[in-house]
Short mmCIF file of C-alpha atoms and ligand atoms in Angstrom, two decimals:
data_model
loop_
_atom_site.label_atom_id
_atom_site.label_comp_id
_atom_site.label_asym_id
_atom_site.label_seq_id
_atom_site.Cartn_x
_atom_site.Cartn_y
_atom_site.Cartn_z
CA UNK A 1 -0.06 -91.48 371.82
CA UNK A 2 0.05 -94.93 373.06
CA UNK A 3 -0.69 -95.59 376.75
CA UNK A 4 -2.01 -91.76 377.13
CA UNK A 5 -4.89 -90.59 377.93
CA UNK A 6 -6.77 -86.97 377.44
CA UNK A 7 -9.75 -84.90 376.92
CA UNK A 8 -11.26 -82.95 374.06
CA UNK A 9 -13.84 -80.44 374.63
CA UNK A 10 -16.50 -79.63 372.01
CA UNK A 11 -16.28 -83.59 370.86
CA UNK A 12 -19.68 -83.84 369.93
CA UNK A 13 -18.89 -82.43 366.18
CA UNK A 14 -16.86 -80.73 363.92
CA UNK A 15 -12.84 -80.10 364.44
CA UNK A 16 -13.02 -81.33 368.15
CA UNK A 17 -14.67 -85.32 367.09
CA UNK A 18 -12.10 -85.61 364.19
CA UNK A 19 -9.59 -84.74 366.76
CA UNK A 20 -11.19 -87.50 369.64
CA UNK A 21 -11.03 -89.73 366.82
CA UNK A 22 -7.52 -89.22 365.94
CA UNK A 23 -6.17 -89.21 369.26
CA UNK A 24 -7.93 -92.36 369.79
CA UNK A 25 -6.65 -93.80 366.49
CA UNK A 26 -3.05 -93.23 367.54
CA UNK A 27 -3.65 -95.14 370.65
CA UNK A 28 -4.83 -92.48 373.31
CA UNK A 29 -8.23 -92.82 375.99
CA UNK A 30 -10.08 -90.14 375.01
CA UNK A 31 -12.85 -87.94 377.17
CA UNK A 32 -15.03 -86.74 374.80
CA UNK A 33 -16.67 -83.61 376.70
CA UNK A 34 -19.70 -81.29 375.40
CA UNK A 35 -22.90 -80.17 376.33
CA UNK A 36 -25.26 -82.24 377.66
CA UNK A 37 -27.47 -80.92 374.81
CA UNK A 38 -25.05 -82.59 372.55
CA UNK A 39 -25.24 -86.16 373.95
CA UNK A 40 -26.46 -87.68 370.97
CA UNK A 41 -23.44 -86.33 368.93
CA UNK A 42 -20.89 -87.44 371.93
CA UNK A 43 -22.09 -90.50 371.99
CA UNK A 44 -21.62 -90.54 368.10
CA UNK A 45 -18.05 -89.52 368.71
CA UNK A 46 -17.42 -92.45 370.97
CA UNK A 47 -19.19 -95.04 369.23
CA UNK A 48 -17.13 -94.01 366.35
CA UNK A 49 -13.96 -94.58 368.08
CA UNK A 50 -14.63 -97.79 369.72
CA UNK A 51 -16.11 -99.35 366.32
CA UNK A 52 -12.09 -98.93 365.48
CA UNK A 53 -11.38 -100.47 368.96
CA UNK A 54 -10.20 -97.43 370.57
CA UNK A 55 -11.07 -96.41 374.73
CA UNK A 56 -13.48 -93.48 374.59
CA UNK A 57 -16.05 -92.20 377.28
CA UNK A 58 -18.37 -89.07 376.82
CA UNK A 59 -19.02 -86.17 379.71
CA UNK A 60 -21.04 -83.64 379.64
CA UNK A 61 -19.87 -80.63 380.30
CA UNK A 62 -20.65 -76.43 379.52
CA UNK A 63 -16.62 -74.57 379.24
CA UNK A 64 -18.05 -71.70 380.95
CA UNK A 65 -18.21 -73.18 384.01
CA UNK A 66 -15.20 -73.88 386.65
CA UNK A 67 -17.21 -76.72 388.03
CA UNK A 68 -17.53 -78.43 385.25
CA UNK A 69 -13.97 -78.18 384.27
CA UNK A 70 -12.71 -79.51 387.22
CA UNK A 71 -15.24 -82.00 387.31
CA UNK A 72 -13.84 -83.16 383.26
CA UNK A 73 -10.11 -83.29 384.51
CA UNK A 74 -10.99 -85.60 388.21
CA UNK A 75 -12.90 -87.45 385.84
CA UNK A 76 -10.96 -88.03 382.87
CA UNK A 77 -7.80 -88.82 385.99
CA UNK A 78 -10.38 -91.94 387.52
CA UNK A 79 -11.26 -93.23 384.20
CA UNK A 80 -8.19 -93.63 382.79
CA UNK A 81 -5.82 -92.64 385.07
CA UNK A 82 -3.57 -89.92 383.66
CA UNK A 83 -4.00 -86.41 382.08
CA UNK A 84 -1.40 -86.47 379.35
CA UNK A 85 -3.42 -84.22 377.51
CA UNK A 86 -6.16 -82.07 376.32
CA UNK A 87 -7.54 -80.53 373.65
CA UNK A 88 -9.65 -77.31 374.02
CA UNK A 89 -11.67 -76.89 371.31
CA UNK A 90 -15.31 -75.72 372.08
CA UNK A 91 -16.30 -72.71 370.85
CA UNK A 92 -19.28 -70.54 369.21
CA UNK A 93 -19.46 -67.89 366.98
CA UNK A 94 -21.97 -64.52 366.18
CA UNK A 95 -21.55 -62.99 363.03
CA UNK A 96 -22.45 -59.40 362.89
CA UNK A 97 -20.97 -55.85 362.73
CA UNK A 98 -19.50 -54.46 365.95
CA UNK A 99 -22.18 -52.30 366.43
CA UNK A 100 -24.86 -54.55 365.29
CA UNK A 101 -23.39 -57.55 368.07
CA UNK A 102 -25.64 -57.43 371.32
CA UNK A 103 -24.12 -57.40 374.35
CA UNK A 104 -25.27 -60.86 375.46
CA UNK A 105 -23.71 -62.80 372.31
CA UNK A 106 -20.47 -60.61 372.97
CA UNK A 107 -20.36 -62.13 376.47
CA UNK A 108 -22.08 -65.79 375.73
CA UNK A 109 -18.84 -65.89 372.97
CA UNK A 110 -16.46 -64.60 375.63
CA UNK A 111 -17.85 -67.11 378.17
CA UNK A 112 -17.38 -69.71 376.37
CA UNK A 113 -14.19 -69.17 373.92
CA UNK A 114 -12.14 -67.33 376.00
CA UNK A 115 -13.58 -68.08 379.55
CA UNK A 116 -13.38 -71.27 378.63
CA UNK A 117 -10.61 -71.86 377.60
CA UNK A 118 -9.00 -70.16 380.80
CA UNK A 119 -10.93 -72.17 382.87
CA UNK A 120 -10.10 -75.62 381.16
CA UNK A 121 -6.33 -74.47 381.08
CA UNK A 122 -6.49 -73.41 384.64
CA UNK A 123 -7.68 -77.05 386.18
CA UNK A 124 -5.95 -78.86 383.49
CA UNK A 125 -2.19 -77.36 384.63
CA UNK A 126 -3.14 -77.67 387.88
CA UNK A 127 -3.23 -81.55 387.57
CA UNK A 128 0.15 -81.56 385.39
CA UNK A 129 1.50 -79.86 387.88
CA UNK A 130 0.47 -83.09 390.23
CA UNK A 131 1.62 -85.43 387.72
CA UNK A 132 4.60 -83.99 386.04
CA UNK A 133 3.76 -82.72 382.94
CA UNK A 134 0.81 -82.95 379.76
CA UNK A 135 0.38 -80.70 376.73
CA UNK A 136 -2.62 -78.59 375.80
CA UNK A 137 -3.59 -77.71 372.41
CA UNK A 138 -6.02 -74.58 372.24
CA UNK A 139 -8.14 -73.98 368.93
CA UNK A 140 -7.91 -70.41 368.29
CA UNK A 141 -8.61 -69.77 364.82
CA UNK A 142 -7.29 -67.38 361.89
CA UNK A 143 -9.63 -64.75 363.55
CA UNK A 144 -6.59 -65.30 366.36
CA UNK A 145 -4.32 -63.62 364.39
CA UNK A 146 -6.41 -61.09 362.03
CA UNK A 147 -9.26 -59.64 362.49
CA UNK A 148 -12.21 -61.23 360.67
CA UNK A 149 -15.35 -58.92 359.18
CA UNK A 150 -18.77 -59.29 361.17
CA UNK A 151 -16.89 -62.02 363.48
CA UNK A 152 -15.48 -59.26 366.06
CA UNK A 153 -16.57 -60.54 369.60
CA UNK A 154 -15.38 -64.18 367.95
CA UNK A 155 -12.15 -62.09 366.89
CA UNK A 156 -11.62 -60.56 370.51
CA UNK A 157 -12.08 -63.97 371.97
CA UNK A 158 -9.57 -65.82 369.74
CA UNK A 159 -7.19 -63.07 370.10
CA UNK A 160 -7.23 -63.97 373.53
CA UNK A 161 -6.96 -67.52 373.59
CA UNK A 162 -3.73 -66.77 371.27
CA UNK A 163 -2.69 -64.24 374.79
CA UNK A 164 -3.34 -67.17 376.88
CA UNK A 165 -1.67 -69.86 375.21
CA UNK A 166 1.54 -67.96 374.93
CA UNK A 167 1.52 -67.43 378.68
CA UNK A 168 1.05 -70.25 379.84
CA UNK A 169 3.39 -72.31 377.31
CA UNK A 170 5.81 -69.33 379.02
CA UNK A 171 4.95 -69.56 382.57
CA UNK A 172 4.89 -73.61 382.74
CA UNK A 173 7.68 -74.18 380.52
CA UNK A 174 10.12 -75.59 383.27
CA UNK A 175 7.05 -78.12 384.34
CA UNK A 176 7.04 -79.89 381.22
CA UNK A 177 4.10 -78.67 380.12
CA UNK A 178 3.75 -77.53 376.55
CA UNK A 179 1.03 -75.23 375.78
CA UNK A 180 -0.04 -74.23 371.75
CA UNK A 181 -2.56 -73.20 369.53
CA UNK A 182 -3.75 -74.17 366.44
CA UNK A 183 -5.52 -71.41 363.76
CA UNK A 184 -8.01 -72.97 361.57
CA UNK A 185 -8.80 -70.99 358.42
CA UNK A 186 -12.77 -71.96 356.89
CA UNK A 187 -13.40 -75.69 358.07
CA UNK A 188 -16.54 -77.71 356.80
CA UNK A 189 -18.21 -77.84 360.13
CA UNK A 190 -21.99 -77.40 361.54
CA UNK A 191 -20.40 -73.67 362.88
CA UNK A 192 -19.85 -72.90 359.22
CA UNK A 193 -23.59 -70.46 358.24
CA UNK A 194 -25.35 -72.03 355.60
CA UNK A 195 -25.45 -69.09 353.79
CA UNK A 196 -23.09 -69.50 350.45
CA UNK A 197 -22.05 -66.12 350.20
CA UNK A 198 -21.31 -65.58 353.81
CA UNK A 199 -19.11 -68.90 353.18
CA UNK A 200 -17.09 -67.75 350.23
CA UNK A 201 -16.75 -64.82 351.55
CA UNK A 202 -14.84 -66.46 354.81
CA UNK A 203 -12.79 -68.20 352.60
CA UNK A 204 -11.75 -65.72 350.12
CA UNK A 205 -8.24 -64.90 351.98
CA UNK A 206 -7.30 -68.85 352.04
CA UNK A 207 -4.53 -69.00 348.70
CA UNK A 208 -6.20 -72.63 348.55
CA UNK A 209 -9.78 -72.32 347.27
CA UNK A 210 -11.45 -75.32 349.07
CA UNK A 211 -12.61 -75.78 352.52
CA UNK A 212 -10.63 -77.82 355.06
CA UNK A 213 -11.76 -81.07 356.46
CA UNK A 214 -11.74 -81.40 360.09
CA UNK A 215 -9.51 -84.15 360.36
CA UNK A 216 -6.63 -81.84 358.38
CA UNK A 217 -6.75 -79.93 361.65
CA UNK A 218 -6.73 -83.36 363.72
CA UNK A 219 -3.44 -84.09 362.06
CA UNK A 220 -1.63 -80.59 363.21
CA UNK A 221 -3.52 -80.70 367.37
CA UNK A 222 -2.64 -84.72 367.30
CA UNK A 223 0.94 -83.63 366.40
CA UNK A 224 1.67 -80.73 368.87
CA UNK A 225 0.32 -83.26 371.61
CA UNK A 226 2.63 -85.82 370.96
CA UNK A 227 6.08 -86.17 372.19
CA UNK A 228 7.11 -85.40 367.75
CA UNK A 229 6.54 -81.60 368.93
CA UNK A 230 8.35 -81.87 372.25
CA UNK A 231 10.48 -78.84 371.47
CA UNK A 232 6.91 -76.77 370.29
CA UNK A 233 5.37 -74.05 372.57
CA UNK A 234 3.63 -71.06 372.92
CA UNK A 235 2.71 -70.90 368.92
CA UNK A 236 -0.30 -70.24 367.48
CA UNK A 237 -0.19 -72.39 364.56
CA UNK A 238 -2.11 -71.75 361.33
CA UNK A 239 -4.18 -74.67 359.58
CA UNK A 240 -5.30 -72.16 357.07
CA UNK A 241 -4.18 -72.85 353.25
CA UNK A 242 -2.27 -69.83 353.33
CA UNK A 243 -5.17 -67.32 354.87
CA UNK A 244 -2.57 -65.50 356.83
CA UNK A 245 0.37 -65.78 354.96
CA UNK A 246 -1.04 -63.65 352.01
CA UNK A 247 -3.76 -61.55 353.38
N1 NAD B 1 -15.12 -74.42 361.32
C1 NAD B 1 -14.22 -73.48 361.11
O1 NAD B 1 -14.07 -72.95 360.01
C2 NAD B 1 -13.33 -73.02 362.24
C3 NAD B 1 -12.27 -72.17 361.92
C4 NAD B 1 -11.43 -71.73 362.94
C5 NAD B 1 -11.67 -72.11 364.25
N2 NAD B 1 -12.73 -72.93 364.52
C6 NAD B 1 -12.92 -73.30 365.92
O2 NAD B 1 -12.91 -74.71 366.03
C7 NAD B 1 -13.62 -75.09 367.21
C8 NAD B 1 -14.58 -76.19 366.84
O3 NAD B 1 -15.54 -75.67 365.93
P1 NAD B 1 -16.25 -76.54 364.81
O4 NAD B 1 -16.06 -75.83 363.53
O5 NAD B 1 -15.86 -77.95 364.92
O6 NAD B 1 -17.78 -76.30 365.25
P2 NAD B 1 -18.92 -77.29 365.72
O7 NAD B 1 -20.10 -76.40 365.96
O8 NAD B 1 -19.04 -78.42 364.77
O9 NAD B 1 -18.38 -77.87 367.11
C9 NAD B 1 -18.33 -77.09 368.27
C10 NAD B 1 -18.71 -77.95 369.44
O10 NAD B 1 -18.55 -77.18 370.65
C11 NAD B 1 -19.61 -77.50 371.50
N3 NAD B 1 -19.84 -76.44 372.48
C12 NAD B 1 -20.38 -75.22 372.27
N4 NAD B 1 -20.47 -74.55 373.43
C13 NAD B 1 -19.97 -75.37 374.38
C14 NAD B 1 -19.81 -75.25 375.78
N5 NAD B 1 -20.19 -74.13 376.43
N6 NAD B 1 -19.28 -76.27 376.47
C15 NAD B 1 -18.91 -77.42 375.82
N7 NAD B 1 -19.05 -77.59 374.50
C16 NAD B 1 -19.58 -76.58 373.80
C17 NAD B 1 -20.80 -77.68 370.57
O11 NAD B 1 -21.87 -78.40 371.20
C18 NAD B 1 -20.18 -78.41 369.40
O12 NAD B 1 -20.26 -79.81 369.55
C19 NAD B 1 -14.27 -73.83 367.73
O13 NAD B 1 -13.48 -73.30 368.80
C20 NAD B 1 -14.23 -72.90 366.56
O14 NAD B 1 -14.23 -71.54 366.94
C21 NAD B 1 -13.56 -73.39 363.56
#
């Protein structure tokens, strides 16, 4: 990833500042975009990556909105010049039964996972289009590609962000733009619920019994972003320990 430069979204923890962290490691600028209410943690994610001597900048910045995701590629294109590539990663979850899930946390998840990622895609092409190519990496999830119990506006939303991935890695194809996905099964994060049965119980399909460390996702979004994967779109690729392949 030497000499490129990109932005992941949802930096400020979890999956998406192992991944800022890895880009960065393997030579890459990196925007590292969140909420403004998680600064601190951006600035965390960048401090971390220029302690190793890497080129990192925070902005803050809510997926839901097309302002702000226009505002995250013009500013990740003046700070470093390029768009090579981006990572969209934030995302939010509600755990509860269909019937149980209010209809503001159905859309707040929608907003943000699936709006958002439509939205990020959208300005993001539009400037590979300028510039001649980039890849994207989406993070679905396993709830992409099964449904997931109490999870189902998380599931709907993930289903769709596996929908848009494969459409636009179809649609842009001939621009040089790869598009893909990546489907986490149970990751150690702060969007893992505290609760230990509620955790065992999202991990009980993986054949592995252990939770994944965020940086074994890095490795896979790092990978489909780099030139090594330059024959790699439209998938939606699990990260799982075998969740799908035997459930
Ligand atoms: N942890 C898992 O087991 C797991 C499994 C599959 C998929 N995922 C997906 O991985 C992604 C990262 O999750 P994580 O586990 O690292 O969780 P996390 O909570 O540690 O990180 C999510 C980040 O997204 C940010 N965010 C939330 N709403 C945002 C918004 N509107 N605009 C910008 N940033 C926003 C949060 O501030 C947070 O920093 C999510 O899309 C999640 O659905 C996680």
């Amino acid at each position: 990833m030497k000499g490129k430069a990109g932005l992941v979204t949802g930096a400020a923890s979890g999956i998406g500042r192992a991944c800022a962290i890895r880009f960065a490691a393997e030579g890459a600028a990196v925007v590292v975009a969140d909420l403004a209410t998680a600064q601190a943690g951006g600035q965390q994610t960048v401090q971390a990556i220029r302690d190793a001597g890497g080129q990192a900048e925070y902005f803050a910045c809510d997926v839901s909105g097309a302002q702000d995701n226009r505002a995250l590629v013009e500013f990740t294109v003046q700070r470093y010049g390029s768009l090579d590539f981006a990572h969209n990663n934030a995302g939010i979850g509600v755990h509860a039964r269909l019937a149980d899930t209010a209809d503001e946390d159905f859309d707040r998840v929608i907003a943000v996972n699936l709006r958002g990622t439509f939205l990020g895609m959208k300005h993001q092409i539009r400037q590979m289009l300028r510039a001649g190519g980039g890849a994207i990496v989406n993070t679905a999830s396993n709830a992409g590609l099964r449904g997931v119990h109490l999870l189902s506006a998380y599931t709907a939303s993930k289903h769709g962000i596996v929908g848009l991935t494969k459409n636009a890695a179809i649609e842009y194809a001939n621009d040089n733009i790869r598009v893909n996905a990546v489907c986490p099964g149970a990751i150690m994060t702060p969007l893992m619920p505290d609760d230990q049965a509620r955790r065992d119980e999202i991990m009980a399909p993986q054949a592995m019994k252990r939770f994944g460390q965020p940086e074994e996702v890095a490795a896979a979004v790092v990978w489909l972003s780099s030139e090594q994967a330059s024959f790699v779109t439209g998938t939606a690729m699990p990260v799982d320990a075998g969740s799908v392949a035997g459930w």
